[in-house]
Amino acid sequence: MSSLVKEDLEKKLFKPLSQNLYEFIEIEFSVQDRYYLCVSVTKNEEVKIIMVKHYRIGLDEKYEVTKKWSLNDLRMIDGKEADTDNPFFDLHFKKVYTLEAYSCASKYAFVRTVNKLNHAYLKKDLRIVNFDSTYINDDSIWSSNNKDCLVLMRICFYAFSLVCFSLCPLPL
């Protein structure tokens, strides 16, 4: 489902704006409407964070940009609590925006993308606080970067290795 939404967002909103959509997550912003928080890159290699409202008119899907920020203006991302499974986070621009992601996993996916694009395009010191850095940084063995299957495979490999080693007889 999310790949269809991403494809639709790209076709109807981001391509006409000459932007490449890298990541989007659904956020809980309004009871009656759907909202997405998107990260895109312009032709001038400027990274944008965009809040998009999604609604339907008849059978047609419509998207409307409600807020737009530059990554350059982002001062900090606060995950609220690193030790709990919590979908809330704050984006600190000149004003602080408190958002609720659809899930904790989508919150981390969003922050991983912002961090990766920051390193690729801006290389500025972006403060990311109250997140488990193990799941944010790409240099970590456990970083998933949307490769959760790979992480699960590594865990299974280590568990299988432990079982095999525990069953091996020790030489006398």
Short mmCIF file of C-alpha atoms in Angstrom, two decimals:
data_model
loop_
_atom_site.label_atom_id
_atom_site.label_comp_id
_atom_site.label_asym_id
_atom_site.label_seq_id
_atom_site.Cartn_x
_atom_site.Cartn_y
_atom_site.Cartn_z
CA MET A 1 0.00 0.00 0.00
CA SER A 2 2.72 2.50 0.93
CA SER A 3 4.53 2.00 -2.38
CA LEU A 4 1.32 2.91 -4.21
CA VAL A 5 0.94 6.05 -2.09
CA LYS A 6 4.59 6.96 -2.69
CA GLU A 7 4.18 6.48 -6.43
CA ASP A 8 1.03 8.61 -6.42
CA LEU A 9 2.71 11.33 -4.33
CA GLU A 10 5.67 11.41 -6.70
CA LYS A 11 3.49 11.59 -9.80
CA LYS A 12 0.95 14.16 -8.59
CA LEU A 13 2.98 16.37 -6.28
CA PHE A 14 6.76 15.98 -6.33
CA LYS A 15 7.54 15.49 -10.05
CA PRO A 16 5.61 18.67 -11.00
CA LEU A 17 7.68 20.50 -8.34
CA SER A 18 10.88 19.00 -9.85
CA GLN A 19 11.69 17.15 -6.63
CA ASN A 20 12.66 13.58 -5.81
CA LEU A 21 10.74 12.04 -2.93
CA TYR A 22 13.07 10.04 -0.67
CA GLU A 23 10.87 9.15 2.28
CA PHE A 24 7.40 9.76 3.58
CA ILE A 25 5.64 8.69 6.73
CA GLU A 26 2.05 8.98 7.79
CA ILE A 27 1.55 11.23 10.78
CA GLU A 28 -1.37 11.58 13.15
CA PHE A 29 -2.33 15.22 12.70
CA SER A 30 -6.07 15.32 12.22
CA VAL A 31 -8.85 12.86 12.95
CA GLN A 32 -10.63 13.35 9.64
CA ASP A 33 -7.75 13.83 7.19
CA ARG A 34 -4.55 11.94 6.41
CA TYR A 35 -1.22 13.73 6.60
CA TYR A 36 2.22 12.68 5.41
CA LEU A 37 5.62 14.03 6.37
CA CYS A 38 7.86 13.86 3.31
CA VAL A 39 11.56 14.35 2.68
CA SER A 40 12.54 15.39 -0.83
CA VAL A 41 15.48 16.83 -2.75
CA THR A 42 15.12 19.61 -5.34
CA LYS A 43 17.04 19.91 -8.60
CA ASN A 44 19.29 22.42 -6.82
CA GLU A 45 20.08 19.69 -4.26
CA GLU A 46 18.18 21.43 -1.49
CA VAL A 47 16.59 19.04 1.01
CA LYS A 48 12.98 19.85 1.90
CA ILE A 49 10.73 18.54 4.65
CA ILE A 50 7.12 18.86 3.55
CA MET A 51 3.83 18.18 5.32
CA VAL A 52 1.19 17.01 2.87
CA LYS A 53 -2.56 16.71 3.41
CA HIS A 54 -4.20 13.79 1.61
CA TYR A 55 -7.89 13.80 0.77
CA ARG A 56 -10.30 12.41 -1.78
CA ILE A 57 -12.69 14.12 -4.12
CA GLY A 58 -14.89 11.39 -5.52
CA LEU A 59 -12.53 8.67 -6.70
CA ASP A 60 -9.58 11.03 -7.23
CA GLU A 61 -6.74 11.29 -4.70
CA LYS A 62 -5.62 14.86 -3.97
CA TYR A 63 -2.52 16.14 -2.17
CA GLU A 64 -1.97 19.60 -0.75
CA VAL A 65 1.26 20.98 0.72
CA THR A 66 0.39 22.44 4.13
CA LYS A 67 3.89 23.17 5.50
CA LYS A 68 7.31 23.31 3.89
CA TRP A 69 10.70 23.65 5.56
CA SER A 70 14.30 23.50 4.43
CA LEU A 71 16.56 20.95 6.10
CA ASN A 72 19.03 23.79 6.47
CA ASP A 73 16.60 25.48 8.91
CA LEU A 74 16.15 22.34 11.03
CA ARG A 75 18.00 22.78 14.31
CA MET A 76 17.16 19.56 16.12
CA ILE A 77 15.01 16.43 16.06
CA ASP A 78 13.88 15.31 19.50
CA GLY A 79 12.55 11.75 19.78
CA LYS A 80 11.10 12.47 23.24
CA GLU A 81 12.14 9.15 24.84
CA ALA A 82 14.80 6.83 23.46
CA ASP A 83 14.01 3.99 25.86
CA THR A 84 10.33 3.55 25.02
CA ASP A 85 8.40 2.59 21.91
CA ASN A 86 6.92 6.01 21.34
CA PRO A 87 5.84 7.58 18.02
CA PHE A 88 6.09 11.21 19.19
CA PHE A 89 8.89 13.53 18.10
CA ASP A 90 9.63 17.24 17.77
CA LEU A 91 11.07 19.07 14.80
CA HIS A 92 12.87 22.22 15.97
CA PHE A 93 12.86 25.01 13.41
CA LYS A 94 12.28 28.62 14.51
CA LYS A 95 9.16 27.07 16.00
CA VAL A 96 8.88 23.60 17.55
CA TYR A 97 6.46 21.21 15.83
CA THR A 98 5.32 18.21 17.87
CA LEU A 99 4.31 15.34 15.63
CA GLU A 100 3.07 11.80 16.08
CA ALA A 101 4.21 9.23 13.54
CA TYR A 102 2.02 6.30 12.61
CA SER A 103 4.50 4.02 14.40
CA CYS A 104 7.85 4.17 16.16
CA ALA A 105 9.42 2.33 13.21
CA SER A 106 8.23 5.00 10.77
CA LYS A 107 9.58 7.73 13.09
CA TYR A 108 13.02 6.08 12.97
CA ALA A 109 12.79 5.60 9.18
CA PHE A 110 12.10 9.32 8.78
CA VAL A 111 15.01 10.33 11.03
CA ARG A 112 17.40 7.90 9.29
CA THR A 113 16.53 9.48 5.94
CA VAL A 114 16.91 13.05 7.23
CA ASN A 115 20.25 12.13 8.81
CA LYS A 116 21.47 10.42 5.63
CA LEU A 117 20.44 13.35 3.39
CA ASN A 118 22.01 15.80 5.85
CA HIS A 119 25.33 13.96 5.55
CA ALA A 120 25.04 13.73 1.76
CA TYR A 121 24.01 17.32 0.96
CA LEU A 122 24.53 19.70 3.91
CA LYS A 123 27.10 18.09 6.20
CA LYS A 124 25.88 20.32 9.02
CA ASP A 125 25.85 19.39 12.68
CA LEU A 126 22.23 18.28 13.06
CA ARG A 127 21.28 17.46 16.62
CA ILE A 128 19.30 14.25 16.92
CA VAL A 129 18.41 13.61 20.56
CA ASN A 130 16.41 11.02 22.47
CA PHE A 131 16.77 8.38 19.76
CA ASP A 132 18.62 5.10 20.05
CA SER A 133 21.67 5.94 17.91
CA THR A 134 22.14 2.24 17.10
CA TYR A 135 19.11 2.43 14.83
CA ILE A 136 19.88 5.87 13.36
CA ASN A 137 23.45 5.59 12.08
CA ASP A 138 24.30 3.62 8.95
CA ASP A 139 27.67 2.52 10.32
CA SER A 140 26.00 0.34 12.93
CA ILE A 141 25.61 -3.40 12.37
CA TRP A 142 21.97 -3.07 13.44
CA SER A 143 21.00 -0.12 11.29
CA SER A 144 18.16 -1.16 9.06
CA ASN A 145 17.77 1.78 6.67
CA ASN A 146 14.57 0.11 5.48
CA LYS A 147 16.29 -3.29 5.44
CA ASP A 148 14.51 -4.79 8.44
CA CYS A 149 14.65 -8.22 6.81
CA LEU A 150 18.45 -8.00 6.79
CA VAL A 151 18.49 -7.21 10.51
CA LEU A 152 16.23 -10.16 11.24
CA MET A 153 18.44 -12.41 9.12
CA ARG A 154 21.53 -11.33 11.10
CA ILE A 155 19.80 -12.04 14.41
CA CYS A 156 18.77 -15.50 13.18
CA PHE A 157 22.31 -16.19 11.95
CA TYR A 158 23.80 -15.31 15.35
CA ALA A 159 21.19 -17.39 17.19
CA PHE A 160 21.82 -20.36 14.88
CA SER A 161 25.58 -20.03 15.38
CA LEU A 162 25.15 -20.04 19.16
CA VAL A 163 23.03 -23.20 18.99
CA CYS A 164 25.57 -24.93 16.72
CA PHE A 165 28.50 -24.02 18.96
CA SER A 166 26.66 -25.16 22.06
CA LEU A 167 25.98 -28.58 20.47
CA CYS A 168 29.56 -29.15 19.31
CA PRO A 169 31.51 -31.58 21.53
CA LEU A 170 34.62 -30.22 23.12
CA PRO A 171 37.85 -32.08 22.25
CA LEU A 172 39.48 -33.86 25.18
#
